[in-house]
Amino acid sequence: MEGKKRRGTGRVTLADVAKMAGVGSMTVSRALNRPDMVSEKLKEKIDSAVTELGYIPNYSASALASASSNVVAVVTSSLAEFGHAEMIAGIQEVFIPAGFQLMLAESQNQEEREQKLLETFMSYNLAAVILFDAKHTPSTYELLSAAQLPIVELGAAVENPLDINIGIDNASAVYKVTEYLISLGYEKIGLMCAAQKQWVSQQRLRGWHRAMLDNNLTTTRVISTHAPSSFSTGARLLPELVLNWPDMDALICSSDDLACGALFECQRRKIRVPKDLAIVGFGNSDISKVCQPPLTTVAVPHREIGIQAAEALLARIQGDEWQQKTPIASVLCKRESC
């Protein structure tokens, strides 16, 4: 049997389901949103009509009509960026069992696009907002301030967050890596950055710079590019570093992909790692564990960041107080590349 369609859209409506099931529209709505309030027999009858008609609930309309919402907007800077999928998985681990729906979008590392996405999301009656970036347009700050919603910026610690901030301290992480290299006897340490958000790059540069100065070492061996943080970028940048600073004895890279690219280029040029040049990555990706030699790198607990972010928001939504269990910290993974 084919249900009656909404004129102009072809969409099966709640009324169509109600008509087929022989009940009122409110009963169908109750069965879909609060199944505990209807009998099992009636629920099966409505579910059968939903399946036969191919009905898809209009969550945006229900959210707009409701005083409360179960919709959480998530704007990630890039789905391809390492660790973001793990953070989203952590967020889902908390919110899905609690009955919340995630609306996910990608800003492609563009502040203006993030603003447009948030303007669209605000047409829904949102419960909260999760942002994978901490720098926004002035209009975005105004929009989020006016919305008066629980907001979390996650991934990296920032000095002046909009609301809740869950993430690692990039400056501290790179400071510890640099101190570790110095403790091994390396003194001419370089830094390679690529395709990082400017504020993240500045944090990591600050950590490296502070560690070098604290040990009275030169802070000139730095190279940065807006090119993708990839194997090919790491391989392309290494010759420039070696040409400008042939005495460099260690290199810290802002990602494992960059570090592996530099490592492969070292092997092509017969530069021995770590005897001639030590290399350190960032991220603890799978490639860092299987390249030769395996990379010393920084592990970031991405899933835990997502879990803590969702727990913080859920507490705020439910009117409870939330206190961070333990500060999110990176972990230095010591391997054979240095």
XYZ file of C-alpha atoms in Angstrom:
338
model
C 0.000 0.000 0.000
C 1.356 3.415 -0.907
C 0.875 6.223 1.596
C -0.342 9.681 0.759
C 2.555 12.040 0.015
C 2.999 15.654 1.005
C 2.201 17.764 -2.063
C 5.315 19.124 -3.746
C 7.870 17.187 -1.646
C 6.842 13.556 -2.012
C 7.593 13.102 1.696
C 5.526 10.653 3.761
C 4.010 12.517 6.703
C 3.213 11.631 10.303
C -0.467 11.804 9.357
C 0.094 9.143 6.686
C 1.562 6.793 9.296
C -1.295 7.536 11.696
C -3.898 6.800 9.002
C -2.327 3.451 8.097
C -1.972 2.438 11.752
C -5.512 3.563 12.536
C -4.451 5.906 15.366
C -4.065 9.629 15.926
C -0.972 11.620 14.941
C -0.182 12.369 18.602
C -0.116 8.645 19.328
C 2.370 8.086 16.496
C 4.548 10.946 17.743
C 4.464 9.510 21.268
C 5.378 6.031 20.020
C 8.373 7.376 18.078
C 9.686 9.772 20.706
C 8.523 8.193 23.985
C 7.971 4.485 23.218
C 7.682 3.697 26.934
C 4.356 5.570 26.959
C 2.554 3.212 24.528
C 1.758 -0.487 24.661
C 4.045 -2.949 22.939
C 1.224 -4.084 20.642
C 0.458 -0.517 19.543
C 4.154 0.232 19.071
C 4.549 -2.799 16.780
C 1.556 -1.652 14.723
C 3.000 1.849 14.297
C 6.499 0.516 13.557
C 5.002 -1.684 10.831
C 3.328 1.358 9.219
C 6.561 3.371 9.464
C 8.491 0.586 7.734
C 5.910 0.010 4.992
C 5.571 3.704 4.141
C 9.281 4.485 4.532
C 8.534 7.318 6.919
C 11.521 9.452 8.008
C 10.899 11.620 11.104
C 11.473 15.362 10.648
C 13.758 15.956 13.616
C 14.318 19.611 12.759
C 10.605 20.337 13.039
C 10.276 18.467 16.325
C 13.292 20.243 17.751
C 11.906 23.632 16.756
C 8.532 22.830 18.274
C 9.960 21.533 21.533
C 11.032 23.567 24.552
C 13.948 21.189 24.997
C 16.195 19.661 22.382
C 18.222 16.508 21.892
C 20.281 17.937 19.015
C 23.980 18.751 19.445
C 25.769 20.605 16.635
C 29.337 19.454 15.934
C 31.562 21.507 13.611
C 34.903 19.881 12.857
C 37.620 21.784 11.039
C 38.495 18.740 8.911
C 37.224 15.163 8.985
C 40.516 14.076 7.426
C 42.619 15.573 10.222
C 44.270 12.915 12.364
C 42.444 12.237 15.620
C 39.166 13.943 14.732
C 37.362 10.664 14.015
C 38.457 9.367 17.434
C 37.169 12.502 19.175
C 33.820 12.161 17.389
C 33.662 8.510 18.469
C 34.242 9.607 22.072
C 31.475 12.202 21.793
C 29.060 9.597 20.413
C 29.979 7.182 23.192
C 28.436 9.593 25.698
C 25.661 11.332 23.771
C 24.044 8.487 21.796
C 23.116 6.366 24.871
C 21.793 9.566 26.498
C 19.330 9.992 23.602
C 21.025 12.888 21.795
C 21.488 13.300 18.055
C 24.657 14.776 16.536
C 24.538 17.151 13.558
C 28.031 16.997 12.051
C 29.562 19.405 9.535
C 33.056 20.258 8.268
C 34.312 23.838 8.117
C 37.333 22.883 5.969
C 39.525 25.044 8.224
C 37.656 28.180 7.112
C 36.363 30.522 9.816
C 33.780 32.044 7.447
C 32.426 28.597 6.543
C 32.206 27.723 10.238
C 30.143 30.878 10.750
C 27.707 29.960 7.938
C 27.316 26.421 9.279
C 26.561 27.679 12.778
C 24.016 30.168 11.413
C 22.251 27.238 9.734
C 22.422 25.054 12.848
C 20.953 27.833 14.986
C 17.660 27.402 13.100
C 17.338 24.240 15.186
C 16.583 24.320 18.886
C 20.063 23.110 19.809
C 21.004 21.624 23.153
C 24.721 22.408 22.784
C 27.528 23.169 20.330
C 30.891 21.418 19.901
C 33.671 23.147 17.969
C 36.963 21.620 16.843
C 38.576 25.032 16.542
C 39.212 27.876 18.967
C 39.526 30.835 16.608
C 36.363 32.284 15.093
C 35.081 35.313 13.182
C 33.755 38.262 15.243
C 30.265 37.427 13.950
C 30.604 33.844 15.204
C 31.552 35.071 18.675
C 28.457 37.298 18.685
C 26.216 34.501 17.395
C 27.372 31.991 20.010
C 27.230 34.554 22.803
C 23.648 35.480 21.932
C 22.602 31.815 21.695
C 23.451 31.233 25.386
C 24.106 27.539 24.779
C 26.644 25.224 26.424
C 29.675 25.287 24.127
C 32.870 23.265 24.127
C 36.012 23.943 22.106
C 38.087 20.790 22.018
C 41.395 19.391 20.816
C 43.775 21.996 22.229
C 43.919 24.090 25.384
C 43.320 27.816 24.827
C 43.717 30.815 27.126
C 40.305 32.455 26.620
C 37.712 29.836 25.639
C 34.136 30.716 24.753
C 32.864 28.380 27.463
C 34.251 24.883 28.140
C 37.656 23.927 26.753
C 38.951 20.336 26.623
C 42.293 19.535 25.010
C 46.019 19.187 25.382
C 48.501 21.979 26.001
C 50.459 22.012 22.715
C 53.170 24.300 24.088
C 53.765 22.001 27.051
C 53.806 18.900 24.827
C 56.476 20.298 22.497
C 58.440 21.710 25.456
C 58.660 18.202 26.951
C 59.745 16.693 23.619
C 62.462 19.313 23.197
C 63.650 18.818 26.776
C 63.806 15.063 26.143
C 65.990 15.539 23.058
C 68.263 17.893 24.981
C 68.578 15.315 27.762
C 69.847 12.844 25.130
C 72.592 15.289 24.146
C 71.022 16.958 21.089
C 71.566 20.715 20.930
C 70.974 21.863 17.334
C 67.264 21.056 17.213
C 65.000 22.175 14.363
C 61.212 22.506 14.073
C 59.090 21.686 10.992
C 55.419 22.747 10.789
C 52.866 22.341 7.998
C 49.140 22.998 7.457
C 48.509 23.750 11.105
C 46.016 26.306 12.266
C 48.053 29.414 13.035
C 47.184 29.418 16.714
C 48.194 25.731 17.056
C 51.483 26.380 15.255
C 52.138 29.327 17.550
C 51.552 27.159 20.625
C 53.984 24.499 19.419
C 56.548 27.080 18.338
C 56.267 28.693 21.764
C 56.944 25.379 23.525
C 59.997 24.615 21.375
C 61.294 28.189 21.634
C 60.957 28.258 25.434
C 62.725 24.924 25.887
C 65.595 25.982 23.640
C 66.021 29.329 25.418
C 65.798 27.690 28.848
C 68.822 25.636 27.817
C 70.677 28.539 26.151
C 70.337 27.023 22.673
C 69.824 28.696 19.283
C 66.217 29.147 18.073
C 66.796 29.748 14.355
C 66.151 26.309 12.842
C 62.454 26.667 11.991
C 60.552 26.030 8.770
C 56.801 26.354 8.234
C 54.455 25.957 5.273
C 50.741 26.095 4.478
C 51.140 22.951 2.351
C 49.349 19.771 3.523
C 50.930 17.943 6.442
C 51.918 14.928 4.341
C 54.777 12.572 3.518
C 55.588 14.534 0.371
C 55.672 17.847 2.265
C 58.054 16.418 4.856
C 60.300 15.022 2.123
C 60.249 18.341 0.260
C 61.073 20.496 3.279
C 63.919 18.398 4.644
C 66.490 19.424 1.963
C 65.801 23.095 2.704
C 66.423 22.525 6.404
C 69.614 20.584 5.745
C 70.823 23.220 3.289
C 70.221 26.118 5.689
C 71.417 24.310 8.814
C 73.736 21.455 7.888
C 74.759 21.090 11.546
C 71.182 20.281 12.700
C 71.266 17.118 14.803
C 67.547 16.680 15.639
C 64.212 17.615 14.068
C 60.768 17.920 15.662
C 57.854 17.693 13.195
C 54.294 18.870 13.823
C 52.823 15.562 12.588
C 53.859 11.957 12.094
C 53.225 12.249 8.332
C 55.713 15.122 8.099
C 58.213 13.219 10.218
C 57.898 10.073 8.097
C 58.337 12.100 4.917
C 61.514 13.615 6.364
C 62.641 10.137 7.436
C 62.115 8.703 3.934
C 64.061 11.611 2.428
C 66.882 10.988 4.911
C 67.052 7.378 3.770
C 67.161 8.498 0.127
C 70.015 10.906 0.917
C 71.907 8.351 3.056
C 71.369 10.463 6.188
C 71.372 7.998 9.065
C 68.519 8.259 11.583
C 69.157 8.784 14.448
C 72.971 8.762 14.177
C 73.167 11.760 11.812
C 69.741 13.260 12.504
C 67.154 12.384 15.138
C 63.499 12.799 14.080
C 60.403 13.180 16.273
C 56.763 13.232 15.139
C 53.440 14.251 16.689
C 50.257 12.178 16.899
C 51.290 8.546 17.448
C 49.673 7.403 14.189
C 49.985 3.822 12.942
C 52.746 4.785 10.498
C 54.906 6.039 13.374
C 54.962 2.530 14.836
C 55.907 0.615 11.685
C 58.302 2.925 9.818
C 62.015 2.147 10.108
C 63.235 3.178 12.558
C 59.969 3.592 14.507
C 59.297 7.238 15.346
C 59.530 8.832 18.727
C 56.279 10.787 18.831
C 53.639 12.452 21.001
C 50.432 10.518 21.670
C 47.248 12.574 22.091
C 44.277 10.883 23.859
C 41.754 11.973 21.234
C 38.958 9.624 22.314
C 39.269 10.723 25.948
C 39.078 14.355 24.825
C 35.795 13.594 23.035
C 34.403 11.700 26.032
C 35.252 14.451 28.524
C 33.842 17.120 26.196
C 30.530 15.262 25.884
C 30.361 14.547 29.628
C 30.924 18.230 30.398
C 28.159 19.313 28.009
C 25.759 16.632 29.199
C 26.218 17.791 32.790
C 25.539 21.394 31.762
C 22.461 20.419 29.742
C 21.071 18.486 32.711
C 21.821 21.334 35.110
C 24.535 19.455 36.986
C 27.981 20.647 37.953
C 30.914 19.168 36.083
C 34.494 18.952 37.187
C 37.249 17.632 34.961
C 38.379 14.244 36.281
C 42.000 14.642 35.289
C 43.711 17.178 33.025
C 44.111 15.926 29.462
C 47.814 15.313 28.892
C 49.872 14.137 25.933
C 52.252 11.186 26.293
C 55.772 10.972 24.880
C 56.270 7.667 23.059
C 60.047 6.964 23.055
C 61.224 4.923 20.088
C 64.325 4.337 17.983
C 64.324 7.496 15.835
C 66.234 9.486 18.453
